[in-house]
Amino acid sequence: VIICSFNVKSDKDGFHLLEELKFKGYVNKTTILIFLSTETNESLVNSIVELQPDDFWVKPLLPKTVIERIKYTLDIKKHLFTLYKAIAEGEHSKVIYYAERFLLDKTLIKYHANIQRMKGEALINLLEYKTAELFFRELQSQYRYAWVSLGYVKALLKQGKMDEIKDLLTTLVNKPDTRFAMHDLLAQYYMEQGNYELAYEEIIKATKLAPRNIERNKKSWDLARLNHDH
């Protein structure tokens, strides 16, 4: 269990520490990762969400709240540990296999949203874009979470079906909880299409909303060179 504060008062902040831990493989999906901060500005929250911690606590915290949230987080990790382990090992087919079994277990019904999300991500990782499209489309009638819409959009963009979701793209780009991820997805889409001018426009917007990701900054610099933006 790793609990990390944003401000650790050293040569690097908590975000950079966690980014390094993940890069070196010390932190994966079987780890319980909790981030805490007094700050809640949009750029910090977007950056933290990218690291996919198990929970994000805003200080100050009451002892009772800490106990309740630790227990809840441990409970999820314990019941879905097989799925988390498969994700950590890159076994995406196993993720789908276990997810489908777990979804039939009525005792796990309160974790079904978590399970469905992991299944959807596994389909994307396996390049099963058409199956992922149908999967996320069905989930839209069941859940209103941002990850459902983003998963659906990603599945269609990977198939080059942008024209089918233009209205949805406009909606998601203007929603606070999805706009950062949408700019990031669109930047990737345009890069894959070889449209480096539009990719650069989108990645600049994504970088402003979540400025800490090193890989995104590298892509931004590469696209700046391609667009002769000295």
CSV table of C-alpha atoms in Angstrom, one decimal:
chain,number,residue,atom,x,y,z
A,1,VAL,CA,0.0,0.0,0.0
A,2,ILE,CA,1.5,3.3,-1.1
A,3,ILE,CA,0.1,6.6,0.2
A,4,CYS,CA,1.8,9.6,-1.3
A,5,SER,CA,1.4,13.3,-0.8
A,6,PHE,CA,1.6,15.7,-3.7
A,7,ASN,CA,3.9,18.0,-1.8
A,8,VAL,CA,6.8,16.0,-0.3
A,9,LYS,CA,9.1,19.0,0.0
A,10,SER,CA,12.1,17.6,-1.8
A,11,ASP,CA,13.7,17.8,-5.3
A,12,LYS,CA,10.6,16.2,-6.8
A,13,ASP,CA,7.0,16.3,-5.9
A,14,GLY,CA,4.7,13.3,-5.2
A,15,PHE,CA,3.5,13.2,-8.7
A,16,HIS,CA,7.0,12.8,-10.1
A,17,LEU,CA,7.8,10.2,-7.4
A,18,LEU,CA,4.9,8.0,-8.4
A,19,GLU,CA,5.6,8.5,-12.1
A,20,GLU,CA,9.1,7.2,-11.5
A,21,LEU,CA,7.9,4.3,-9.3
A,22,LYS,CA,5.5,3.2,-12.1
A,23,PHE,CA,8.2,3.6,-14.8
A,24,LYS,CA,10.6,1.4,-12.8
A,25,GLY,CA,7.9,-1.3,-12.3
A,26,TYR,CA,7.6,-0.9,-8.5
A,27,VAL,CA,4.0,0.1,-8.8
A,28,ASN,CA,1.4,-1.9,-10.9
A,29,LYS,CA,-2.2,-2.8,-10.7
A,30,THR,CA,-1.7,-5.2,-7.8
A,31,THR,CA,-0.4,-2.2,-5.7
A,32,ILE,CA,-2.8,-0.1,-3.7
A,33,LEU,CA,-1.9,3.4,-4.7
A,34,ILE,CA,-3.5,6.4,-2.8
A,35,PHE,CA,-2.6,10.0,-3.6
A,36,LEU,CA,-3.4,12.9,-1.3
A,37,SER,CA,-3.2,16.6,-1.7
A,38,THR,CA,-4.6,19.9,-0.5
A,39,GLU,CA,-4.8,21.1,-4.1
A,40,THR,CA,-7.7,20.3,-6.4
A,41,ASN,CA,-6.9,22.4,-9.5
A,42,GLU,CA,-7.9,20.9,-12.8
A,43,SER,CA,-4.3,20.4,-14.1
A,44,LEU,CA,-3.3,18.5,-11.0
A,45,VAL,CA,-6.4,16.3,-10.9
A,46,ASN,CA,-6.0,15.5,-14.6
A,47,SER,CA,-2.4,14.5,-14.1
A,48,ILE,CA,-3.2,12.3,-11.1
A,49,VAL,CA,-6.1,10.6,-12.9
A,50,GLU,CA,-3.6,9.7,-15.6
A,51,LEU,CA,-1.6,7.7,-13.0
A,52,GLN,CA,-4.8,5.8,-12.2
A,53,PRO,CA,-4.4,5.7,-8.4
A,54,ASP,CA,-6.9,3.5,-6.5
A,55,ASP,CA,-8.1,6.6,-4.6
A,56,PHE,CA,-7.5,10.4,-4.4
A,57,TRP,CA,-7.8,12.0,-1.0
A,58,VAL,CA,-8.2,15.7,-0.4
A,59,LYS,CA,-6.7,17.0,2.8
A,60,PRO,CA,-7.5,17.6,5.6
A,61,LEU,CA,-8.9,14.2,6.4
A,62,LEU,CA,-10.8,12.8,9.4
A,63,PRO,CA,-9.4,9.6,10.9
A,64,LYS,CA,-12.8,8.0,10.5
A,65,THR,CA,-12.8,8.9,6.7
A,66,VAL,CA,-9.3,7.4,6.3
A,67,ILE,CA,-10.3,4.1,7.9
A,68,GLU,CA,-13.5,3.9,5.8
A,69,ARG,CA,-11.8,4.6,2.5
A,70,ILE,CA,-8.8,2.3,3.2
A,71,LYS,CA,-11.2,-0.5,4.0
A,72,TYR,CA,-13.2,0.1,0.9
A,73,THR,CA,-10.1,0.2,-1.3
A,74,LEU,CA,-8.6,-3.0,0.2
A,75,ASP,CA,-12.0,-4.7,-0.3
A,76,ILE,CA,-12.0,-3.9,-4.0
A,77,LYS,CA,-8.4,-5.0,-4.5
A,78,LYS,CA,-9.0,-8.2,-2.6
A,79,HIS,CA,-12.1,-9.3,-4.5
A,80,LEU,CA,-10.8,-8.3,-7.9
A,81,PHE,CA,-7.1,-9.2,-7.3
A,82,THR,CA,-7.1,-11.9,-10.1
A,83,LEU,CA,-8.1,-9.2,-12.6
A,84,TYR,CA,-5.6,-6.7,-11.4
A,85,LYS,CA,-2.8,-9.3,-11.5
A,86,ALA,CA,-3.7,-10.2,-15.1
A,87,ILE,CA,-3.6,-6.5,-16.1
A,88,ALA,CA,-0.2,-6.1,-14.3
A,89,GLU,CA,1.1,-9.1,-16.3
A,90,GLY,CA,-0.3,-7.8,-19.6
A,91,GLU,CA,-2.5,-10.9,-20.0
A,92,HIS,CA,-5.5,-9.1,-21.6
A,93,SER,CA,-7.2,-12.3,-22.7
A,94,LYS,CA,-7.2,-13.5,-19.1
A,95,VAL,CA,-8.7,-10.2,-18.0
A,96,ILE,CA,-11.7,-10.8,-20.3
A,97,TYR,CA,-12.0,-14.4,-19.2
A,98,TYR,CA,-12.0,-13.5,-15.5
A,99,ALA,CA,-14.2,-10.4,-16.0
A,100,GLU,CA,-16.9,-12.5,-17.7
A,101,ARG,CA,-16.8,-15.1,-14.9
A,102,PHE,CA,-17.0,-12.4,-12.2
A,103,LEU,CA,-19.9,-10.6,-13.8
A,104,LEU,CA,-21.9,-13.9,-13.4
A,105,ASP,CA,-21.2,-13.8,-9.6
A,106,LYS,CA,-24.1,-12.0,-7.9
A,107,THR,CA,-22.0,-11.5,-4.7
A,108,LEU,CA,-19.7,-9.2,-6.8
A,109,ILE,CA,-22.5,-7.0,-8.1
A,110,LYS,CA,-21.2,-3.9,-6.4
A,111,TYR,CA,-17.9,-4.2,-8.3
A,112,HIS,CA,-19.5,-4.7,-11.7
A,113,ALA,CA,-18.7,-1.2,-12.9
A,114,ASN,CA,-15.0,-1.8,-12.0
A,115,ILE,CA,-15.0,-5.1,-13.8
A,116,GLN,CA,-16.8,-3.8,-16.9
A,117,ARG,CA,-14.2,-1.0,-17.2
A,118,MET,CA,-11.3,-3.5,-17.0
A,119,LYS,CA,-13.0,-5.7,-19.6
A,120,GLY,CA,-13.4,-2.7,-22.0
A,121,GLU,CA,-9.8,-1.6,-21.6
A,122,ALA,CA,-8.7,-5.2,-22.3
A,123,LEU,CA,-10.7,-5.3,-25.5
A,124,ILE,CA,-9.0,-2.1,-26.6
A,125,ASN,CA,-5.5,-3.5,-25.7
A,126,LEU,CA,-6.3,-6.6,-27.7
A,127,LEU,CA,-7.1,-4.4,-30.7
A,128,GLU,CA,-10.7,-5.8,-30.7
A,129,TYR,CA,-12.1,-2.4,-31.7
A,130,LYS,CA,-15.3,-3.5,-33.3
A,131,THR,CA,-16.1,-5.7,-30.2
A,132,ALA,CA,-15.1,-2.8,-27.9
A,133,GLU,CA,-17.4,-0.5,-29.8
A,134,LEU,CA,-20.4,-2.7,-29.3
A,135,PHE,CA,-19.4,-3.3,-25.7
A,136,PHE,CA,-19.2,0.3,-24.7
A,137,ARG,CA,-22.3,1.2,-26.7
A,138,GLU,CA,-24.3,-1.3,-24.6
A,139,LEU,CA,-22.8,0.1,-21.4
A,140,GLN,CA,-24.0,3.6,-22.2
A,141,SER,CA,-27.5,2.6,-21.3
A,142,GLN,CA,-26.3,1.2,-18.0
A,143,TYR,CA,-23.7,3.7,-16.7
A,144,ARG,CA,-23.1,7.4,-17.0
A,145,TYR,CA,-19.4,7.3,-16.2
A,146,ALA,CA,-16.9,9.3,-18.3
A,147,TRP,CA,-14.8,6.2,-19.0
A,148,VAL,CA,-17.8,4.6,-20.9
A,149,SER,CA,-18.1,7.5,-23.4
A,150,LEU,CA,-14.3,7.7,-23.7
A,151,GLY,CA,-14.0,4.0,-24.3
A,152,TYR,CA,-16.7,4.1,-27.0
A,153,VAL,CA,-15.0,7.1,-28.7
A,154,LYS,CA,-11.6,5.4,-28.6
A,155,ALA,CA,-13.0,2.2,-30.2
A,156,LEU,CA,-14.5,4.2,-33.1
A,157,LEU,CA,-11.5,6.5,-33.6
A,158,LYS,CA,-9.3,3.4,-33.9
A,159,GLN,CA,-11.6,2.2,-36.7
A,160,GLY,CA,-11.5,5.6,-38.4
A,161,LYS,CA,-15.1,6.3,-37.8
A,162,MET,CA,-14.8,9.9,-36.7
A,163,ASP,CA,-17.7,11.1,-38.9
A,164,GLU,CA,-20.1,8.9,-36.9
A,165,ILE,CA,-19.4,10.6,-33.6
A,166,LYS,CA,-18.8,14.3,-34.5
A,167,ASP,CA,-21.6,15.5,-32.2
A,168,LEU,CA,-20.4,13.3,-29.4
A,169,LEU,CA,-16.9,14.6,-29.8
A,170,THR,CA,-18.1,18.2,-29.5
A,171,THR,CA,-20.0,17.3,-26.3
A,172,LEU,CA,-17.1,15.5,-24.6
A,173,VAL,CA,-14.5,18.2,-25.6
A,174,ASN,CA,-16.7,20.7,-23.7
A,175,LYS,CA,-17.3,18.7,-20.5
A,176,PRO,CA,-14.8,19.3,-17.7
A,177,ASP,CA,-14.5,15.6,-16.8
A,178,THR,CA,-13.8,14.4,-20.3
A,179,ARG,CA,-12.1,17.3,-22.2
A,180,PHE,CA,-8.6,16.5,-21.3
A,181,ALA,CA,-8.9,12.8,-22.3
A,182,MET,CA,-10.6,13.8,-25.5
A,183,HIS,CA,-7.9,16.2,-26.6
A,184,ASP,CA,-5.4,13.4,-25.9
A,185,LEU,CA,-7.4,10.9,-27.9
A,186,LEU,CA,-7.8,13.3,-30.8
A,187,ALA,CA,-4.1,14.1,-30.8
A,188,GLN,CA,-3.3,10.3,-31.0
A,189,TYR,CA,-5.9,9.9,-33.8
A,190,TYR,CA,-4.5,12.7,-35.9
A,191,MET,CA,-0.9,11.4,-35.5
A,192,GLU,CA,-2.0,8.0,-36.7
A,193,GLN,CA,-3.7,9.7,-39.7
A,194,GLY,CA,-0.5,11.6,-40.5
A,195,ASN,CA,-2.3,15.0,-39.8
A,196,TYR,CA,0.5,16.5,-37.7
A,197,GLU,CA,-0.9,20.0,-37.8
A,198,LEU,CA,-4.2,19.0,-36.1
A,199,ALA,CA,-2.4,16.6,-33.8
A,200,TYR,CA,-0.2,19.4,-32.6
A,201,GLU,CA,-3.2,21.6,-31.9
A,202,GLU,CA,-4.8,18.9,-29.9
A,203,ILE,CA,-1.7,17.9,-27.9
A,204,ILE,CA,-1.1,21.5,-26.9
A,205,LYS,CA,-4.6,21.6,-25.4
A,206,ALA,CA,-4.1,18.3,-23.7
A,207,THR,CA,-0.7,19.4,-22.3
A,208,LYS,CA,-2.2,22.6,-20.9
A,209,LEU,CA,-4.8,20.6,-19.1
A,210,ALA,CA,-2.3,17.9,-17.7
A,211,PRO,CA,1.2,19.4,-18.0
A,212,ARG,CA,3.2,16.9,-16.0
A,213,ASN,CA,3.2,13.8,-18.3
A,214,ILE,CA,6.8,13.5,-19.7
A,215,GLU,CA,5.8,11.3,-22.7
A,216,ARG,CA,3.1,13.8,-23.8
A,217,ASN,CA,5.6,16.6,-23.6
A,218,LYS,CA,8.0,14.7,-25.7
A,219,LYS,CA,5.3,14.1,-28.3
A,220,SER,CA,4.5,17.8,-28.2
A,221,TRP,CA,8.1,18.7,-28.9
A,222,ASP,CA,8.3,16.2,-31.8
A,223,LEU,CA,5.1,17.6,-33.3
A,224,ALA,CA,6.4,21.2,-32.8
A,225,ARG,CA,9.4,20.3,-35.0
A,226,LEU,CA,7.3,18.6,-37.6
A,227,ASN,CA,5.2,21.8,-37.8
A,228,HIS,CA,8.3,24.0,-37.8
A,229,ASP,CA,7.2,25.8,-34.6
A,230,HIS,CA,10.6,26.8,-33.3
